[in-house]
């Protein structure tokens, strides 16, 4: 998980707006229609590795290395995130757009076998639970909508994240953090990670500890979409989010029919009550019982991380999940994603200092990504 040393102000994203025609004669500028917001740019890419080769690659030994890297990479990632945040605070970048915010939403979708059950039933009250607990019945709906993401970086090292099936055209899309699919190093489409695999309902094997079970199949990534603000600028405040499509393994129709899909509510602000946050952490704040194989969850309110700063609309939640939970969904009780685990805070010795867990703002950038996924399908 990406860890931050300080709560730096957000990178301001300059949204293109429709200009009032220069030839206006009888109408004044005040009478002109409101400017139409333009979507931010996105970067798209594909994973060309043969799907069976991807599945065969992930042996228990390689997964063990991925889980180890989830823990030990955090100091390096913290330094990178701090540098990126400092660069984003250059005065010339700190311009706030006045364009209207984009919005997009969709309801959650139940697995095909539960198609007759209402997906819009009233949600129960969600208690405040910042100390993560193991998800009960993790191989059953609705928990199986969340899964483990495995990938290799440019050096061939193994890593892990979390993600969730999300409602999108094509019924084969996963939502996660941008840093789980791309390093944000400016390479654009060439920078997406390789050997990316999504395993819903993932768990350590009960029969053979150290191995894993994939009771709902192994879904190989096909195409990626991430904000240009992530792939080019590594923007943690607004753009550490991404989506990718997957190929159905033999015996399955599509991801949504198999495990269901969370809906989404993007562009509606950073304050949300009763959020459920889940993922597969390999560690946590003052925790020793997280292993990267087990799905945990927190509950509670999400607030604007810096409500006094209009340039920083990150989501902040009290949750002690750590590395490995990156990309896991922050979702409403109705099953709509409003954020994805991105980073926490550490001190100068790279030690986490609190249980605050942050998501990038899921506003215009998230809308642009989900729209691009839908357009491609």
mmCIF file of C-alpha atoms in Angstrom:
data_model
loop_
_atom_site.group_PDB
_atom_site.id
_atom_site.type_symbol
_atom_site.label_atom_id
_atom_site.label_comp_id
_atom_site.label_asym_id
_atom_site.label_seq_id
_atom_site.Cartn_x
_atom_site.Cartn_y
_atom_site.Cartn_z
ATOM 1 C CA UNK A 1 0.000 0.000 0.000
ATOM 2 C CA UNK A 2 1.232 3.470 -0.800
ATOM 3 C CA UNK A 3 2.070 5.339 2.398
ATOM 4 C CA UNK A 4 2.385 9.103 2.754
ATOM 5 C CA UNK A 5 4.509 11.043 5.236
ATOM 6 C CA UNK A 6 2.342 14.165 5.263
ATOM 7 C CA UNK A 7 -1.103 15.238 4.151
ATOM 8 C CA UNK A 8 0.037 17.266 1.210
ATOM 9 C CA UNK A 9 -2.443 19.398 -0.674
ATOM 10 C CA UNK A 10 -3.950 17.829 -3.782
ATOM 11 C CA UNK A 11 -2.719 18.330 -7.300
ATOM 12 C CA UNK A 12 -5.122 20.676 -9.035
ATOM 13 C CA UNK A 13 -6.463 19.192 -12.249
ATOM 14 C CA UNK A 14 -7.193 21.731 -15.017
ATOM 15 C CA UNK A 15 -10.474 20.595 -16.608
ATOM 16 C CA UNK A 16 -11.174 21.812 -20.137
ATOM 17 C CA UNK A 17 -14.427 23.835 -20.258
ATOM 18 C CA UNK A 18 -16.606 24.987 -23.149
ATOM 19 C CA UNK A 19 -15.793 28.602 -24.029
ATOM 20 C CA UNK A 20 -18.496 31.236 -24.433
ATOM 21 C CA UNK A 21 -18.601 32.073 -28.147
ATOM 22 C CA UNK A 22 -16.714 35.277 -28.930
ATOM 23 C CA UNK A 23 -19.413 36.332 -31.398
ATOM 24 C CA UNK A 24 -22.138 36.866 -28.779
ATOM 25 C CA UNK A 25 -24.067 40.010 -29.634
ATOM 26 C CA UNK A 26 -27.463 40.331 -27.957
ATOM 27 C CA UNK A 27 -26.827 37.819 -25.166
ATOM 28 C CA UNK A 28 -24.514 38.611 -22.287
ATOM 29 C CA UNK A 29 -22.026 36.210 -20.729
ATOM 30 C CA UNK A 30 -24.392 35.811 -17.778
ATOM 31 C CA UNK A 31 -27.102 34.559 -20.181
ATOM 32 C CA UNK A 32 -24.832 31.976 -21.790
ATOM 33 C CA UNK A 33 -25.413 28.296 -20.930
ATOM 34 C CA UNK A 34 -23.264 26.808 -18.174
ATOM 35 C CA UNK A 35 -19.989 25.351 -19.442
ATOM 36 C CA UNK A 36 -20.007 21.642 -20.111
ATOM 37 C CA UNK A 37 -17.292 19.826 -18.166
ATOM 38 C CA UNK A 38 -14.849 17.823 -20.231
ATOM 39 C CA UNK A 39 -13.583 14.487 -18.970
ATOM 40 C CA UNK A 40 -9.912 14.239 -18.004
ATOM 41 C CA UNK A 41 -7.670 12.133 -20.185
ATOM 42 C CA UNK A 42 -7.143 8.433 -19.548
ATOM 43 C CA UNK A 43 -4.444 5.960 -20.511
ATOM 44 C CA UNK A 44 -5.455 2.593 -21.954
ATOM 45 C CA UNK A 45 -3.333 -0.509 -22.389
ATOM 46 C CA UNK A 46 -3.515 -4.254 -22.817
ATOM 47 C CA UNK A 47 -1.963 -7.333 -21.270
ATOM 48 C CA UNK A 48 -0.780 -9.487 -24.148
ATOM 49 C CA UNK A 49 0.606 -12.430 -22.160
ATOM 50 C CA UNK A 50 -1.235 -15.681 -22.830
ATOM 51 C CA UNK A 51 -3.892 -16.117 -20.093
ATOM 52 C CA UNK A 52 -2.849 -19.667 -19.256
ATOM 53 C CA UNK A 53 0.749 -18.551 -18.879
ATOM 54 C CA UNK A 54 -0.433 -15.924 -16.378
ATOM 55 C CA UNK A 55 -2.325 -18.514 -14.340
ATOM 56 C CA UNK A 56 0.573 -20.968 -14.447
ATOM 57 C CA UNK A 57 3.027 -18.291 -13.331
ATOM 58 C CA UNK A 58 1.392 -17.791 -9.937
ATOM 59 C CA UNK A 59 2.810 -20.687 -7.972
ATOM 60 C CA UNK A 60 2.595 -20.710 -4.160
ATOM 61 C CA UNK A 61 6.246 -19.641 -3.969
ATOM 62 C CA UNK A 62 5.668 -16.591 -6.170
ATOM 63 C CA UNK A 63 2.555 -15.609 -4.274
ATOM 64 C CA UNK A 64 4.526 -15.844 -1.031
ATOM 65 C CA UNK A 65 7.067 -13.399 -2.484
ATOM 66 C CA UNK A 66 4.231 -11.079 -3.541
ATOM 67 C CA UNK A 67 2.861 -11.053 -0.012
ATOM 68 C CA UNK A 68 6.309 -10.371 1.435
ATOM 69 C CA UNK A 69 6.770 -7.443 -0.951
ATOM 70 C CA UNK A 70 3.471 -5.955 0.173
ATOM 71 C CA UNK A 71 5.093 -5.391 3.538
ATOM 72 C CA UNK A 72 8.682 -4.458 2.781
ATOM 73 C CA UNK A 73 8.017 -2.130 -0.170
ATOM 74 C CA UNK A 74 6.187 0.431 1.925
ATOM 75 C CA UNK A 75 9.222 2.555 2.912
ATOM 76 C CA UNK A 76 10.261 2.932 -0.725
ATOM 77 C CA UNK A 77 6.709 3.710 -1.782
ATOM 78 C CA UNK A 78 6.387 6.271 1.011
ATOM 79 C CA UNK A 79 9.424 8.138 -0.283
ATOM 80 C CA UNK A 80 8.043 8.087 -3.824
ATOM 81 C CA UNK A 81 4.636 9.314 -2.643
ATOM 82 C CA UNK A 82 6.194 12.122 -0.608
ATOM 83 C CA UNK A 83 8.229 13.322 -3.571
ATOM 84 C CA UNK A 84 5.200 13.161 -5.836
ATOM 85 C CA UNK A 85 3.130 15.155 -3.349
ATOM 86 C CA UNK A 86 5.817 17.811 -2.990
ATOM 87 C CA UNK A 87 6.110 18.196 -6.755
ATOM 88 C CA UNK A 88 2.362 18.602 -7.033
ATOM 89 C CA UNK A 89 2.439 21.572 -4.679
ATOM 90 C CA UNK A 90 4.256 23.873 -7.115
ATOM 91 C CA UNK A 91 2.435 27.244 -7.096
ATOM 92 C CA UNK A 92 1.793 27.190 -10.838
ATOM 93 C CA UNK A 93 -0.113 23.916 -10.434
ATOM 94 C CA UNK A 94 -2.412 25.155 -7.706
ATOM 95 C CA UNK A 95 -5.266 26.450 -9.824
ATOM 96 C CA UNK A 96 -8.771 25.313 -8.981
ATOM 97 C CA UNK A 97 -11.113 24.611 -11.849
ATOM 98 C CA UNK A 98 -14.545 26.220 -11.767
ATOM 99 C CA UNK A 99 -16.044 23.701 -14.180
ATOM 100 C CA UNK A 100 -18.959 21.587 -12.889
ATOM 101 C CA UNK A 101 -18.007 18.191 -11.517
ATOM 102 C CA UNK A 102 -18.715 15.093 -13.539
ATOM 103 C CA UNK A 103 -20.881 12.399 -11.980
ATOM 104 C CA UNK A 104 -21.626 8.762 -12.719
ATOM 105 C CA UNK A 105 -23.431 6.058 -10.810
ATOM 106 C CA UNK A 106 -24.701 2.510 -11.108
ATOM 107 C CA UNK A 107 -26.308 0.064 -8.659
ATOM 108 C CA UNK A 108 -24.669 -3.120 -7.507
ATOM 109 C CA UNK A 109 -25.444 -6.340 -9.367
ATOM 110 C CA UNK A 110 -26.026 -9.681 -7.690
ATOM 111 C CA UNK A 111 -24.537 -12.930 -9.004
ATOM 112 C CA UNK A 112 -26.662 -14.698 -11.593
ATOM 113 C CA UNK A 113 -27.711 -17.383 -9.144
ATOM 114 C CA UNK A 114 -29.238 -14.641 -6.947
ATOM 115 C CA UNK A 115 -30.871 -12.714 -9.771
ATOM 116 C CA UNK A 116 -34.301 -13.032 -8.168
ATOM 117 C CA UNK A 117 -33.175 -11.305 -4.973
ATOM 118 C CA UNK A 118 -33.615 -7.543 -4.700
ATOM 119 C CA UNK A 119 -30.340 -5.637 -5.028
ATOM 120 C CA UNK A 120 -31.851 -2.457 -3.610
ATOM 121 C CA UNK A 121 -33.031 -3.644 -0.213
ATOM 122 C CA UNK A 122 -32.726 -1.142 2.623
ATOM 123 C CA UNK A 123 -29.276 -1.264 4.197
ATOM 124 C CA UNK A 124 -28.902 -1.830 7.924
ATOM 125 C CA UNK A 125 -27.068 0.628 10.151
ATOM 126 C CA UNK A 126 -23.319 0.147 9.964
ATOM 127 C CA UNK A 127 -21.396 0.424 13.256
ATOM 128 C CA UNK A 128 -18.077 2.252 13.578
ATOM 129 C CA UNK A 129 -15.349 -0.404 13.392
ATOM 130 C CA UNK A 130 -11.848 1.009 12.726
ATOM 131 C CA UNK A 131 -10.169 -2.189 13.941
ATOM 132 C CA UNK A 132 -10.529 -4.507 10.969
ATOM 133 C CA UNK A 133 -12.200 -7.863 11.433
ATOM 134 C CA UNK A 134 -12.091 -10.969 9.271
ATOM 135 C CA UNK A 135 -14.897 -11.107 6.727
ATOM 136 C CA UNK A 136 -17.393 -13.811 7.687
ATOM 137 C CA UNK A 137 -18.121 -16.394 4.984
ATOM 138 C CA UNK A 138 -15.449 -14.966 2.617
ATOM 139 C CA UNK A 139 -16.160 -17.520 -0.123
ATOM 140 C CA UNK A 140 -19.838 -16.607 -0.358
ATOM 141 C CA UNK A 141 -21.697 -13.619 -1.803
ATOM 142 C CA UNK A 142 -21.407 -10.743 -1.183
ATOM 143 C CA UNK A 143 -17.810 -11.124 0.066
ATOM 144 C CA UNK A 144 -16.600 -12.780 -3.153
ATOM 145 C CA UNK A 145 -17.088 -9.548 -5.090
ATOM 146 C CA UNK A 146 -13.712 -8.528 -3.564
ATOM 147 C CA UNK A 147 -10.565 -10.370 -4.593
ATOM 148 C CA UNK A 148 -6.800 -10.493 -4.601
ATOM 149 C CA UNK A 149 -4.808 -8.879 -7.416
ATOM 150 C CA UNK A 150 -1.368 -10.264 -8.252
ATOM 151 C CA UNK A 151 1.112 -8.657 -10.663
ATOM 152 C CA UNK A 152 4.781 -8.314 -11.530
ATOM 153 C CA UNK A 153 6.628 -5.024 -11.924
ATOM 154 C CA UNK A 154 9.253 -4.054 -14.501
ATOM 155 C CA UNK A 155 11.968 -5.822 -12.520
ATOM 156 C CA UNK A 156 9.955 -9.051 -12.528
ATOM 157 C CA UNK A 157 9.213 -8.828 -8.798
ATOM 158 C CA UNK A 158 5.897 -10.096 -7.511
ATOM 159 C CA UNK A 159 3.362 -7.878 -5.714
ATOM 160 C CA UNK A 160 -0.205 -7.996 -4.470
ATOM 161 C CA UNK A 161 -3.183 -5.671 -4.118
ATOM 162 C CA UNK A 162 -6.941 -5.897 -3.719
ATOM 163 C CA UNK A 163 -9.809 -5.026 -6.031
ATOM 164 C CA UNK A 164 -13.494 -5.587 -6.636
ATOM 165 C CA UNK A 165 -15.757 -6.603 -9.464
ATOM 166 C CA UNK A 166 -17.568 -3.447 -10.590
ATOM 167 C CA UNK A 167 -20.681 -2.948 -12.679
ATOM 168 C CA UNK A 168 -19.641 -2.094 -16.245
ATOM 169 C CA UNK A 169 -20.506 -2.950 -19.824
ATOM 170 C CA UNK A 170 -19.145 -6.357 -20.715
ATOM 171 C CA UNK A 171 -19.616 -7.665 -17.140
ATOM 172 C CA UNK A 172 -15.889 -8.379 -16.736
ATOM 173 C CA UNK A 173 -14.374 -5.359 -14.964
ATOM 174 C CA UNK A 174 -12.340 -4.920 -11.767
ATOM 175 C CA UNK A 175 -11.924 -1.622 -9.885
ATOM 176 C CA UNK A 176 -8.707 -0.972 -7.964
ATOM 177 C CA UNK A 177 -6.021 1.614 -7.200
ATOM 178 C CA UNK A 178 -3.888 3.083 -9.984
ATOM 179 C CA UNK A 179 -0.679 1.963 -8.295
ATOM 180 C CA UNK A 180 -1.866 -1.647 -8.544
ATOM 181 C CA UNK A 181 -1.664 -1.586 -12.344
ATOM 182 C CA UNK A 182 0.835 1.169 -13.268
ATOM 183 C CA UNK A 183 3.832 2.816 -11.529
ATOM 184 C CA UNK A 184 2.824 6.314 -12.630
ATOM 185 C CA UNK A 185 6.220 6.943 -14.191
ATOM 186 C CA UNK A 186 5.155 8.754 -17.357
ATOM 187 C CA UNK A 187 5.368 5.817 -19.771
ATOM 188 C CA UNK A 188 1.685 5.804 -20.578
ATOM 189 C CA UNK A 189 0.314 2.659 -22.209
ATOM 190 C CA UNK A 190 3.701 0.932 -22.105
ATOM 191 C CA UNK A 191 3.894 1.150 -18.323
ATOM 192 C CA UNK A 192 1.094 -1.194 -17.257
ATOM 193 C CA UNK A 193 2.193 -4.151 -15.150
ATOM 194 C CA UNK A 194 2.339 -7.719 -16.430
ATOM 195 C CA UNK A 195 0.989 -11.094 -15.314
ATOM 196 C CA UNK A 196 -1.970 -9.380 -13.660
ATOM 197 C CA UNK A 197 -4.434 -11.829 -12.131
ATOM 198 C CA UNK A 198 -7.657 -11.287 -10.162
ATOM 199 C CA UNK A 199 -8.821 -14.002 -7.749
ATOM 200 C CA UNK A 200 -12.263 -13.394 -6.180
ATOM 201 C CA UNK A 201 -12.878 -15.262 -2.959
ATOM 202 C CA UNK A 202 -9.133 -15.884 -2.675
ATOM 203 C CA UNK A 203 -7.915 -17.702 0.432
ATOM 204 C CA UNK A 204 -5.072 -19.795 1.763
ATOM 205 C CA UNK A 205 -5.607 -23.482 1.143
ATOM 206 C CA UNK A 206 -7.184 -25.239 4.096
ATOM 207 C CA UNK A 207 -5.615 -28.529 3.075
ATOM 208 C CA UNK A 208 -2.127 -27.244 2.164
ATOM 209 C CA UNK A 209 -1.015 -24.142 4.090
ATOM 210 C CA UNK A 210 1.173 -21.922 1.953
ATOM 211 C CA UNK A 211 -0.874 -22.655 -1.154
ATOM 212 C CA UNK A 212 -4.048 -20.879 -2.180
ATOM 213 C CA UNK A 213 -7.551 -21.692 -3.315
ATOM 214 C CA UNK A 214 -9.450 -19.912 -6.083
ATOM 215 C CA UNK A 215 -12.986 -21.238 -5.569
ATOM 216 C CA UNK A 216 -14.423 -18.700 -8.040
ATOM 217 C CA UNK A 217 -11.776 -18.952 -10.710
ATOM 218 C CA UNK A 218 -8.631 -17.079 -11.760
ATOM 219 C CA UNK A 219 -9.425 -14.093 -13.981
ATOM 220 C CA UNK A 220 -6.602 -12.776 -16.149
ATOM 221 C CA UNK A 221 -6.457 -9.040 -16.880
ATOM 222 C CA UNK A 222 -7.016 -8.061 -20.507
ATOM 223 C CA UNK A 223 -7.248 -4.273 -20.865
ATOM 224 C CA UNK A 224 -6.427 -1.449 -18.456
ATOM 225 C CA UNK A 225 -7.693 2.101 -18.032
ATOM 226 C CA UNK A 226 -6.126 4.589 -15.612
ATOM 227 C CA UNK A 227 -6.186 8.395 -15.452
ATOM 228 C CA UNK A 228 -3.417 10.227 -17.270
ATOM 229 C CA UNK A 229 -3.050 12.128 -14.013
ATOM 230 C CA UNK A 230 -1.863 8.828 -12.540
ATOM 231 C CA UNK A 231 0.135 7.305 -15.397
ATOM 232 C CA UNK A 232 1.915 10.594 -16.161
ATOM 233 C CA UNK A 233 1.958 12.466 -12.841
ATOM 234 C CA UNK A 234 1.424 9.888 -10.080
ATOM 235 C CA UNK A 235 -1.339 12.007 -8.552
ATOM 236 C CA UNK A 236 -2.363 10.438 -5.252
ATOM 237 C CA UNK A 237 -4.974 13.039 -4.398
ATOM 238 C CA UNK A 238 -7.221 12.672 -7.444
ATOM 239 C CA UNK A 239 -6.061 9.794 -9.600
ATOM 240 C CA UNK A 240 -4.820 6.715 -7.702
ATOM 241 C CA UNK A 241 -7.598 4.611 -9.233
ATOM 242 C CA UNK A 242 -7.980 2.324 -12.222
ATOM 243 C CA UNK A 243 -10.065 -0.387 -13.818
ATOM 244 C CA UNK A 244 -9.242 -3.414 -15.914
ATOM 245 C CA UNK A 245 -11.210 -6.018 -17.789
ATOM 246 C CA UNK A 246 -10.657 -9.728 -17.312
ATOM 247 C CA UNK A 247 -11.040 -12.909 -19.343
ATOM 248 C CA UNK A 248 -13.404 -15.550 -18.024
ATOM 249 C CA UNK A 249 -11.644 -18.838 -17.225
ATOM 250 C CA UNK A 250 -12.998 -22.092 -18.596
ATOM 251 C CA UNK A 251 -16.365 -22.999 -17.136
ATOM 252 C CA UNK A 252 -17.437 -19.427 -16.372
ATOM 253 C CA UNK A 253 -19.551 -16.965 -18.334
ATOM 254 C CA UNK A 254 -18.427 -13.594 -16.983
ATOM 255 C CA UNK A 255 -17.283 -12.038 -13.726
ATOM 256 C CA UNK A 256 -20.556 -10.291 -12.856
ATOM 257 C CA UNK A 257 -22.658 -13.425 -13.288
ATOM 258 C CA UNK A 258 -20.152 -15.375 -11.207
ATOM 259 C CA UNK A 259 -19.559 -13.144 -8.170
ATOM 260 C CA UNK A 260 -21.767 -10.116 -8.723
ATOM 261 C CA UNK A 261 -20.506 -6.548 -9.044
ATOM 262 C CA UNK A 262 -20.421 -3.478 -6.860
ATOM 263 C CA UNK A 263 -22.041 -0.384 -8.256
ATOM 264 C CA UNK A 264 -20.440 3.050 -7.987
ATOM 265 C CA UNK A 265 -21.248 6.639 -7.130
ATOM 266 C CA UNK A 266 -18.539 8.907 -8.515
ATOM 267 C CA UNK A 267 -18.417 12.688 -8.317
ATOM 268 C CA UNK A 268 -20.675 13.131 -5.293
ATOM 269 C CA UNK A 269 -18.098 14.399 -2.817
ATOM 270 C CA UNK A 270 -15.839 12.993 -0.129
ATOM 271 C CA UNK A 271 -18.139 12.732 2.907
ATOM 272 C CA UNK A 272 -19.971 9.444 3.300
ATOM 273 C CA UNK A 273 -21.608 7.749 6.309
ATOM 274 C CA UNK A 274 -21.492 4.042 7.070
ATOM 275 C CA UNK A 275 -18.832 2.971 4.592
ATOM 276 C CA UNK A 276 -17.650 -0.650 4.361
ATOM 277 C CA UNK A 277 -13.970 -0.980 3.419
ATOM 278 C CA UNK A 278 -12.516 -4.370 2.540
ATOM 279 C CA UNK A 279 -9.351 -5.940 1.197
ATOM 280 C CA UNK A 280 -6.606 -8.490 1.714
ATOM 281 C CA UNK A 281 -4.036 -6.765 3.979
ATOM 282 C CA UNK A 282 -0.680 -8.356 4.653
ATOM 283 C CA UNK A 283 -0.179 -6.063 7.633
ATOM 284 C CA UNK A 284 -1.909 -3.327 9.568
ATOM 285 C CA UNK A 285 -1.450 -0.521 12.049
ATOM 286 C CA UNK A 286 -0.323 -2.150 15.300
ATOM 287 C CA UNK A 287 -1.480 -5.520 13.957
ATOM 288 C CA UNK A 288 0.350 -8.830 13.620
ATOM 289 C CA UNK A 289 -2.523 -11.071 12.516
ATOM 290 C CA UNK A 290 -2.884 -10.079 8.858
ATOM 291 C CA UNK A 291 -1.342 -12.466 6.340
ATOM 292 C CA UNK A 292 -2.406 -11.286 2.862
ATOM 293 C CA UNK A 293 -4.546 -14.399 2.370
ATOM 294 C CA UNK A 294 -7.489 -13.337 4.532
ATOM 295 C CA UNK A 295 -10.125 -10.765 3.646
ATOM 296 C CA UNK A 296 -10.690 -8.131 6.341
ATOM 297 C CA UNK A 297 -13.111 -5.242 6.572
ATOM 298 C CA UNK A 298 -13.610 -1.984 8.470
ATOM 299 C CA UNK A 299 -16.744 0.113 8.811
ATOM 300 C CA UNK A 300 -17.382 3.742 9.642
ATOM 301 C CA UNK A 301 -17.776 7.219 8.250
ATOM 302 C CA UNK A 302 -15.586 8.660 5.514
ATOM 303 C CA UNK A 303 -14.744 12.368 5.589
ATOM 304 C CA UNK A 304 -12.986 14.870 3.384
ATOM 305 C CA UNK A 305 -9.343 14.477 4.414
ATOM 306 C CA UNK A 306 -8.700 18.219 4.220
ATOM 307 C CA UNK A 307 -12.112 19.885 4.323
ATOM 308 C CA UNK A 308 -10.495 23.304 4.756
ATOM 309 C CA UNK A 309 -8.536 22.847 1.530
ATOM 310 C CA UNK A 310 -10.676 22.867 -1.640
ATOM 311 C CA UNK A 311 -7.781 21.395 -3.624
ATOM 312 C CA UNK A 312 -7.585 18.200 -1.570
ATOM 313 C CA UNK A 313 -10.699 16.035 -1.717
ATOM 314 C CA UNK A 314 -9.215 12.725 -0.653
ATOM 315 C CA UNK A 315 -11.407 10.397 1.379
ATOM 316 C CA UNK A 316 -10.240 9.621 4.916
ATOM 317 C CA UNK A 317 -11.422 6.669 6.977
ATOM 318 C CA UNK A 318 -10.307 5.249 10.298
ATOM 319 C CA UNK A 319 -9.219 1.719 9.385
ATOM 320 C CA UNK A 320 -6.101 -0.146 10.441
ATOM 321 C CA UNK A 321 -5.685 -2.287 7.303
ATOM 322 C CA UNK A 322 -2.293 -1.872 5.633
ATOM 323 C CA UNK A 323 -0.198 -3.153 2.733
ATOM 324 C CA UNK A 324 -2.053 -5.574 0.470
ATOM 325 C CA UNK A 325 -5.414 -3.865 1.016
ATOM 326 C CA UNK A 326 -4.515 -1.277 -1.638
ATOM 327 C CA UNK A 327 -7.242 -1.035 -4.248
ATOM 328 C CA UNK A 328 -9.858 -2.549 -1.977
ATOM 329 C CA UNK A 329 -13.238 -0.802 -2.246
ATOM 330 C CA UNK A 330 -14.710 1.797 0.053
ATOM 331 C CA UNK A 331 -18.402 1.135 -0.573
ATOM 332 C CA UNK A 332 -21.770 2.287 0.723
ATOM 333 C CA UNK A 333 -24.135 -0.142 2.466
ATOM 334 C CA UNK A 334 -26.043 -0.241 -0.826
ATOM 335 C CA UNK A 335 -22.946 -1.660 -2.510
ATOM 336 C CA UNK A 336 -21.686 1.366 -4.442
ATOM 337 C CA UNK A 337 -17.974 2.167 -4.637
ATOM 338 C CA UNK A 338 -17.050 5.704 -3.580
ATOM 339 C CA UNK A 339 -13.302 5.182 -3.114
ATOM 340 C CA UNK A 340 -10.407 2.712 -3.262
ATOM 341 C CA UNK A 341 -7.677 2.218 -0.651
ATOM 342 C CA UNK A 342 -4.637 4.248 -1.666
ATOM 343 C CA UNK A 343 -2.294 5.277 1.159
ATOM 344 C CA UNK A 344 -1.758 5.969 4.854
ATOM 345 C CA UNK A 345 0.656 8.151 6.835
ATOM 346 C CA UNK A 346 4.122 7.435 8.206
ATOM 347 C CA UNK A 347 6.717 9.406 10.130
ATOM 348 C CA UNK A 348 10.310 10.194 9.201
ATOM 349 C CA UNK A 349 11.312 6.652 10.212
ATOM 350 C CA UNK A 350 8.749 5.180 7.795
ATOM 351 C CA UNK A 351 6.549 3.995 10.655
ATOM 352 C CA UNK A 352 2.803 4.326 10.309
ATOM 353 C CA UNK A 353 1.556 6.933 12.771
ATOM 354 C CA UNK A 354 -2.231 6.345 12.898
ATOM 355 C CA UNK A 355 -5.089 4.282 11.531
ATOM 356 C CA UNK A 356 -6.100 6.822 8.892
ATOM 357 C CA UNK A 357 -6.622 5.213 5.500
ATOM 358 C CA UNK A 358 -6.970 7.373 2.418
ATOM 359 C CA UNK A 359 -8.538 7.103 -1.015
ATOM 360 C CA UNK A 360 -8.044 9.428 -3.930
ATOM 361 C CA UNK A 361 -11.047 11.586 -4.685
ATOM 362 C CA UNK A 362 -13.386 9.556 -6.877
ATOM 363 C CA UNK A 363 -14.653 12.469 -8.930
ATOM 364 C CA UNK A 364 -13.901 13.469 -12.512
ATOM 365 C CA UNK A 365 -11.015 11.018 -12.851
ATOM 366 C CA UNK A 366 -13.134 8.067 -11.740
ATOM 367 C CA UNK A 367 -15.953 9.097 -14.070
ATOM 368 C CA UNK A 368 -13.511 9.297 -16.977
ATOM 369 C CA UNK A 369 -12.165 5.813 -16.231
ATOM 370 C CA UNK A 370 -15.527 4.067 -15.911
ATOM 371 C CA UNK A 371 -16.809 5.837 -19.021
ATOM 372 C CA UNK A 372 -13.737 4.707 -20.972
ATOM 373 C CA UNK A 373 -14.254 1.117 -19.839
ATOM 374 C CA UNK A 374 -17.899 1.232 -20.882
ATOM 375 C CA UNK A 375 -17.075 2.821 -24.249
ATOM 376 C CA UNK A 376 -14.538 0.072 -24.951
ATOM 377 C CA UNK A 377 -17.088 -2.652 -24.293
#
